[in-house]
CSV table of C-alpha atoms in Angstrom, one decimal:
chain,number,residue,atom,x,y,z
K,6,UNK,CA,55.3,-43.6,19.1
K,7,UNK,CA,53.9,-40.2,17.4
K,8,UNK,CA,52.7,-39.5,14.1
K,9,UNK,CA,56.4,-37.6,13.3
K,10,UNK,CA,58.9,-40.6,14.9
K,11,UNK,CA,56.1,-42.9,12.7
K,12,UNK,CA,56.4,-41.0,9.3
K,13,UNK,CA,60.3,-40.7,10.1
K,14,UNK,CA,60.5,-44.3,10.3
K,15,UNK,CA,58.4,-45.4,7.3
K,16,UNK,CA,60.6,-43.0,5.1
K,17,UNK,CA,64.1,-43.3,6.3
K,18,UNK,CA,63.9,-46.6,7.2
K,19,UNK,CA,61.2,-48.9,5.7
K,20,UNK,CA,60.8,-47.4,2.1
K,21,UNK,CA,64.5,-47.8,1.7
K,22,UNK,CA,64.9,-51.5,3.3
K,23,UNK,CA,62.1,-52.2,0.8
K,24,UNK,CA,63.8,-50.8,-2.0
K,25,UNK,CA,67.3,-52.5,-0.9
K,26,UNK,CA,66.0,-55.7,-1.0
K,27,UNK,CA,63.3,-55.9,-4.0
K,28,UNK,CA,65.0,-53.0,-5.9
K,29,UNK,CA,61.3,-51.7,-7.0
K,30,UNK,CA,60.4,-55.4,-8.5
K,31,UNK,CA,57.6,-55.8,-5.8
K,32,UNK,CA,55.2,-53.6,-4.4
K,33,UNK,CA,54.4,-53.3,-0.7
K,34,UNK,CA,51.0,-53.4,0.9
K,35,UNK,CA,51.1,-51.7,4.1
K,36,UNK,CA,48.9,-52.5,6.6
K,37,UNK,CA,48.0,-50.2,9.8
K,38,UNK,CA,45.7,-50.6,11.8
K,39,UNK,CA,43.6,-46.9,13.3
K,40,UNK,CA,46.4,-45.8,15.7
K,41,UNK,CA,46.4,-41.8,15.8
K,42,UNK,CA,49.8,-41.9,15.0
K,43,UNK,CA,48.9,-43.7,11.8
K,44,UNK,CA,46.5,-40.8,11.3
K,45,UNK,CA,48.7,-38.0,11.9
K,46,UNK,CA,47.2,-34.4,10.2
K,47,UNK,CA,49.2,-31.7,8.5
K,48,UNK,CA,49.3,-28.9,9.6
K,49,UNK,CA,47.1,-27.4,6.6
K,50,UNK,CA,44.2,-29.9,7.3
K,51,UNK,CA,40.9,-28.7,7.6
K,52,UNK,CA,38.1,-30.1,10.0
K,53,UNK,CA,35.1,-28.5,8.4
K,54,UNK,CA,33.2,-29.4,11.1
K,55,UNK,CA,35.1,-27.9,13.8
K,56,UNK,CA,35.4,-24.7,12.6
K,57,UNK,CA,33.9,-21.5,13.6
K,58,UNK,CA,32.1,-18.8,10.8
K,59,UNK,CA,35.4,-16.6,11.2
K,60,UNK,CA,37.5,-19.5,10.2
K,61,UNK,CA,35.5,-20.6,7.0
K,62,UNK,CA,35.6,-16.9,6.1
K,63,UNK,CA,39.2,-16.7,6.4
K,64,UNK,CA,40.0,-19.6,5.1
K,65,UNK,CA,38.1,-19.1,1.7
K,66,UNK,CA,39.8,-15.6,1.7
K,67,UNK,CA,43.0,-16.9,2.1
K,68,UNK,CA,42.0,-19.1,-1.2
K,69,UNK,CA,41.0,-16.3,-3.0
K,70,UNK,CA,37.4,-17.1,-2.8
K,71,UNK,CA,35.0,-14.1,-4.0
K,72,UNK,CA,31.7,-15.1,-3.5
K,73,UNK,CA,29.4,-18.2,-2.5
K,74,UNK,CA,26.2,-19.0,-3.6
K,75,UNK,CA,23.4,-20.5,-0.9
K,76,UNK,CA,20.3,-21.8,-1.3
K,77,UNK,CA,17.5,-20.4,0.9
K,78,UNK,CA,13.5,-21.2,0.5
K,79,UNK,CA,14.7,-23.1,-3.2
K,80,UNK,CA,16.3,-19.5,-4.9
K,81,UNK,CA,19.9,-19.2,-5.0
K,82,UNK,CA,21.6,-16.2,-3.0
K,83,UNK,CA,24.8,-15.0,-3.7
K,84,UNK,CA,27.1,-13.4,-1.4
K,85,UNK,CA,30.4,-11.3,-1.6
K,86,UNK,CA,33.4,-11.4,0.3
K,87,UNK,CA,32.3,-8.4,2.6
K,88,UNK,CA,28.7,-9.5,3.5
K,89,UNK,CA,30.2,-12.9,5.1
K,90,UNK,CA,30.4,-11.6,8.0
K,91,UNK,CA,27.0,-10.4,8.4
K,92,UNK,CA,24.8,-12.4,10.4
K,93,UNK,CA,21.6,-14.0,8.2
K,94,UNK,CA,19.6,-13.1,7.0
K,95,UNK,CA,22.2,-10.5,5.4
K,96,UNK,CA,24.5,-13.0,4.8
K,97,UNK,CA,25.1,-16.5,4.9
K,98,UNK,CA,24.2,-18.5,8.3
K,99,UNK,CA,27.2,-20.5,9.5
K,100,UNK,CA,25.5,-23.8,8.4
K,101,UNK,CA,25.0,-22.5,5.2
K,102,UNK,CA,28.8,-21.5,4.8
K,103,UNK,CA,29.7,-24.5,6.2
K,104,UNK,CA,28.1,-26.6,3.7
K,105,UNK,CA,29.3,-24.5,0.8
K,106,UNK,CA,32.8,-24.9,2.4
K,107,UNK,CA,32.2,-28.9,2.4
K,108,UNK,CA,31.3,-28.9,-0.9
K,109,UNK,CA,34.2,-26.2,-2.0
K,110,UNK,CA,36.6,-27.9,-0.5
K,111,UNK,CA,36.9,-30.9,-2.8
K,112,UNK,CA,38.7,-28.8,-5.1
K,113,UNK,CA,41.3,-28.5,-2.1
K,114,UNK,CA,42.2,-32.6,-1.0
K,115,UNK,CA,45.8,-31.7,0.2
K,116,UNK,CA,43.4,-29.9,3.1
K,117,UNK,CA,42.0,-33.4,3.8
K,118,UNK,CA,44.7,-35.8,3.4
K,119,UNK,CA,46.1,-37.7,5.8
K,120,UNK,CA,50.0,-37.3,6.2
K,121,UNK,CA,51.1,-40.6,5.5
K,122,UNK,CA,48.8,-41.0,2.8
K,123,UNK,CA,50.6,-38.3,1.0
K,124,UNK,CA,53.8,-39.6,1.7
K,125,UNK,CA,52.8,-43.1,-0.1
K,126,UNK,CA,51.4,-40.5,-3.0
K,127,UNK,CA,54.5,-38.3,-3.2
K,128,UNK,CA,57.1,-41.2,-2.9
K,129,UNK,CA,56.7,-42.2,-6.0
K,130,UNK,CA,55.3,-39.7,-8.0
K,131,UNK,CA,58.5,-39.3,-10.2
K,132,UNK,CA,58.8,-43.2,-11.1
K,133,UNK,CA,55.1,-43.8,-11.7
K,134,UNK,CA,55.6,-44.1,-15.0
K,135,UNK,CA,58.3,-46.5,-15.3
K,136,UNK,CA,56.9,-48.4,-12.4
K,137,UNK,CA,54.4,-50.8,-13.2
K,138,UNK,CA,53.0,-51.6,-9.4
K,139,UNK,CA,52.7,-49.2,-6.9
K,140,UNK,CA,52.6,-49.4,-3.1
K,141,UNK,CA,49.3,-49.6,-1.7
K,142,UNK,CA,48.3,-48.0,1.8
K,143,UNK,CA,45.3,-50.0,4.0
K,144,UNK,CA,43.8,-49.4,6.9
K,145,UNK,CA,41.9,-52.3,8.7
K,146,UNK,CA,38.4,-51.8,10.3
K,147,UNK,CA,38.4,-50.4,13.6
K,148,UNK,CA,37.9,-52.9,16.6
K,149,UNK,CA,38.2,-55.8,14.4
K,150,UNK,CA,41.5,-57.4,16.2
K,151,UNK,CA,40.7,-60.7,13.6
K,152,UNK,CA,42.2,-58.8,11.0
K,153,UNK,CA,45.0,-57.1,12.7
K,154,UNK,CA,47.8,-60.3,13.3
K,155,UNK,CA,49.7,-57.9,15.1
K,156,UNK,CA,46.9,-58.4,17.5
K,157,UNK,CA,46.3,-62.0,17.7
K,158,UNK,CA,50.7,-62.3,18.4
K,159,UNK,CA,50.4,-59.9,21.4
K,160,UNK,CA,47.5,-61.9,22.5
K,161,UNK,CA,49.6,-65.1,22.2
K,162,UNK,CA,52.3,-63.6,24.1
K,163,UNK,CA,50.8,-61.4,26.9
K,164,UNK,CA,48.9,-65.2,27.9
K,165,UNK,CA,51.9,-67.0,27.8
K,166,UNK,CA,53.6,-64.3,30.1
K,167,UNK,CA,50.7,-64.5,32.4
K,168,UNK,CA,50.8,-68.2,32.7
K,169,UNK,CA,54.8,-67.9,33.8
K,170,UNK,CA,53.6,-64.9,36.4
K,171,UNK,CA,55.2,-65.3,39.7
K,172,UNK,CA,54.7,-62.6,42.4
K,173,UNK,CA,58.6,-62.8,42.7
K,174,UNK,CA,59.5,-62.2,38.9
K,175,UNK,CA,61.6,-59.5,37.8
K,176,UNK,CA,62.0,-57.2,35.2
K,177,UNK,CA,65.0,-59.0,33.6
K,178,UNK,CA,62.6,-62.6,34.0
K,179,UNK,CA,60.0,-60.7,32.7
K,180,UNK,CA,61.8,-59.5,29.3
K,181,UNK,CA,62.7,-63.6,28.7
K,182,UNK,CA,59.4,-64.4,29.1
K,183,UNK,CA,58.3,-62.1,26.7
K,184,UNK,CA,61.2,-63.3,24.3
K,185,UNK,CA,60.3,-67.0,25.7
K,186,UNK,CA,56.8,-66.3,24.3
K,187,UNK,CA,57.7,-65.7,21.1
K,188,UNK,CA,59.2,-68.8,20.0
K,189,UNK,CA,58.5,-72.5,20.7
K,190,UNK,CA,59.7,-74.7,23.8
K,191,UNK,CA,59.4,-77.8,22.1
K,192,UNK,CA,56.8,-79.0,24.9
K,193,UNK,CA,54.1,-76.4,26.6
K,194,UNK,CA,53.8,-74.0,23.9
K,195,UNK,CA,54.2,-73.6,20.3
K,196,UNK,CA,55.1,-70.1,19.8
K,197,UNK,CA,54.2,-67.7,17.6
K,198,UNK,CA,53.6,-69.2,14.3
K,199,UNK,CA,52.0,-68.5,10.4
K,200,UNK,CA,49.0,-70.5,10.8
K,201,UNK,CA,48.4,-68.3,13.8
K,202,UNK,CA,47.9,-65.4,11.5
């Protein structure tokens, strides 16, 4: 799975299974765990702290950015456009632009958003008003599998495939195994239930 096959999914395929069955009566709180996929950037995202001095400099030009004020020995400096380049104490030190840049981008949060989190905001942005609940987007604690059920069914299921190991088994024995761990025998194992979760 990939950040694009993962957005494709939850809006050509999930959204509208929602929407087919509760027709917009219930909201949907979606639950991901920290996957990169789940992650995925745009393409106009910005990592401040990645970036070099030439690429704050052209990326405030390219926002139409004039001049930015820094603070050196408690008085405020302010440079234009063409002294940016200059190297301090002509103009601004690369730390300095980078924290104007941290602070200027705020006014910019389409440069930090996550993709999927702007899909869940863009979704529905048309029937906000006429929709009383919305969807909501979480994203459980990292390395905290207690919280992630997905988790704690794998867990069930990869031990119940162990048990069955035999140095003979096959790839079709494997795949009912797997299937086999899913559901209850009656007898040696419950299968996957709620009060698992």
């Amino acid at each position: 799975m990939d950040g694009y096959n993962f957005r494709l999914w939850v809006n050509q395929f999930l959204f509208p299974a929602f929407e087919a069955k509760y027709d917009r009566d219930k909201r949907m709180i979606f639950v991901l765990d920290n996957a990169a996929y789940h992650k995925e950037k745009g393409d106009d995202y910005v990592n401040v702290q990645l970036l070099s001095k030439t690429d704050m400099i052209n990326l405030l030009l390219s926002k139409k950015v004039c001049s930015i004020p820094v603070i050196r020995n408690g008085h405020t400096i302010e440079f234009k456009a063409n002294e940016w380049k200059l190297n301090g104490p002509l103009g601004p030190y690369k730390e300095e632009l980078r924290i104007y840049v941290q602070s200027w981008i705020k006014q910019y949060p389409e440069l930090q958003k996550i993709l999927l989190e702007r899909l869940f905001e863009e979704k529905y942005l048309t029937v906000k008003v006429n929709m009383p609940h919305f969807h909501y987007l979480i994203f459980t604690p990292p390395y905290c599998p207690e919280v992630q059920p997905i988790e704690l069914v794998w867990a069930y299921v990869k031990g119940y495939v162990a048990k069955t190991f035999t140095p003979s088994r096959t790839l079709h024995q494997l795949a009912d195994q797997t299937k086999a761990g899913f559901v209850s025998d009656g007898e040696k194992h419950e299968g996957i239930s709620a009060e698992m979760v």
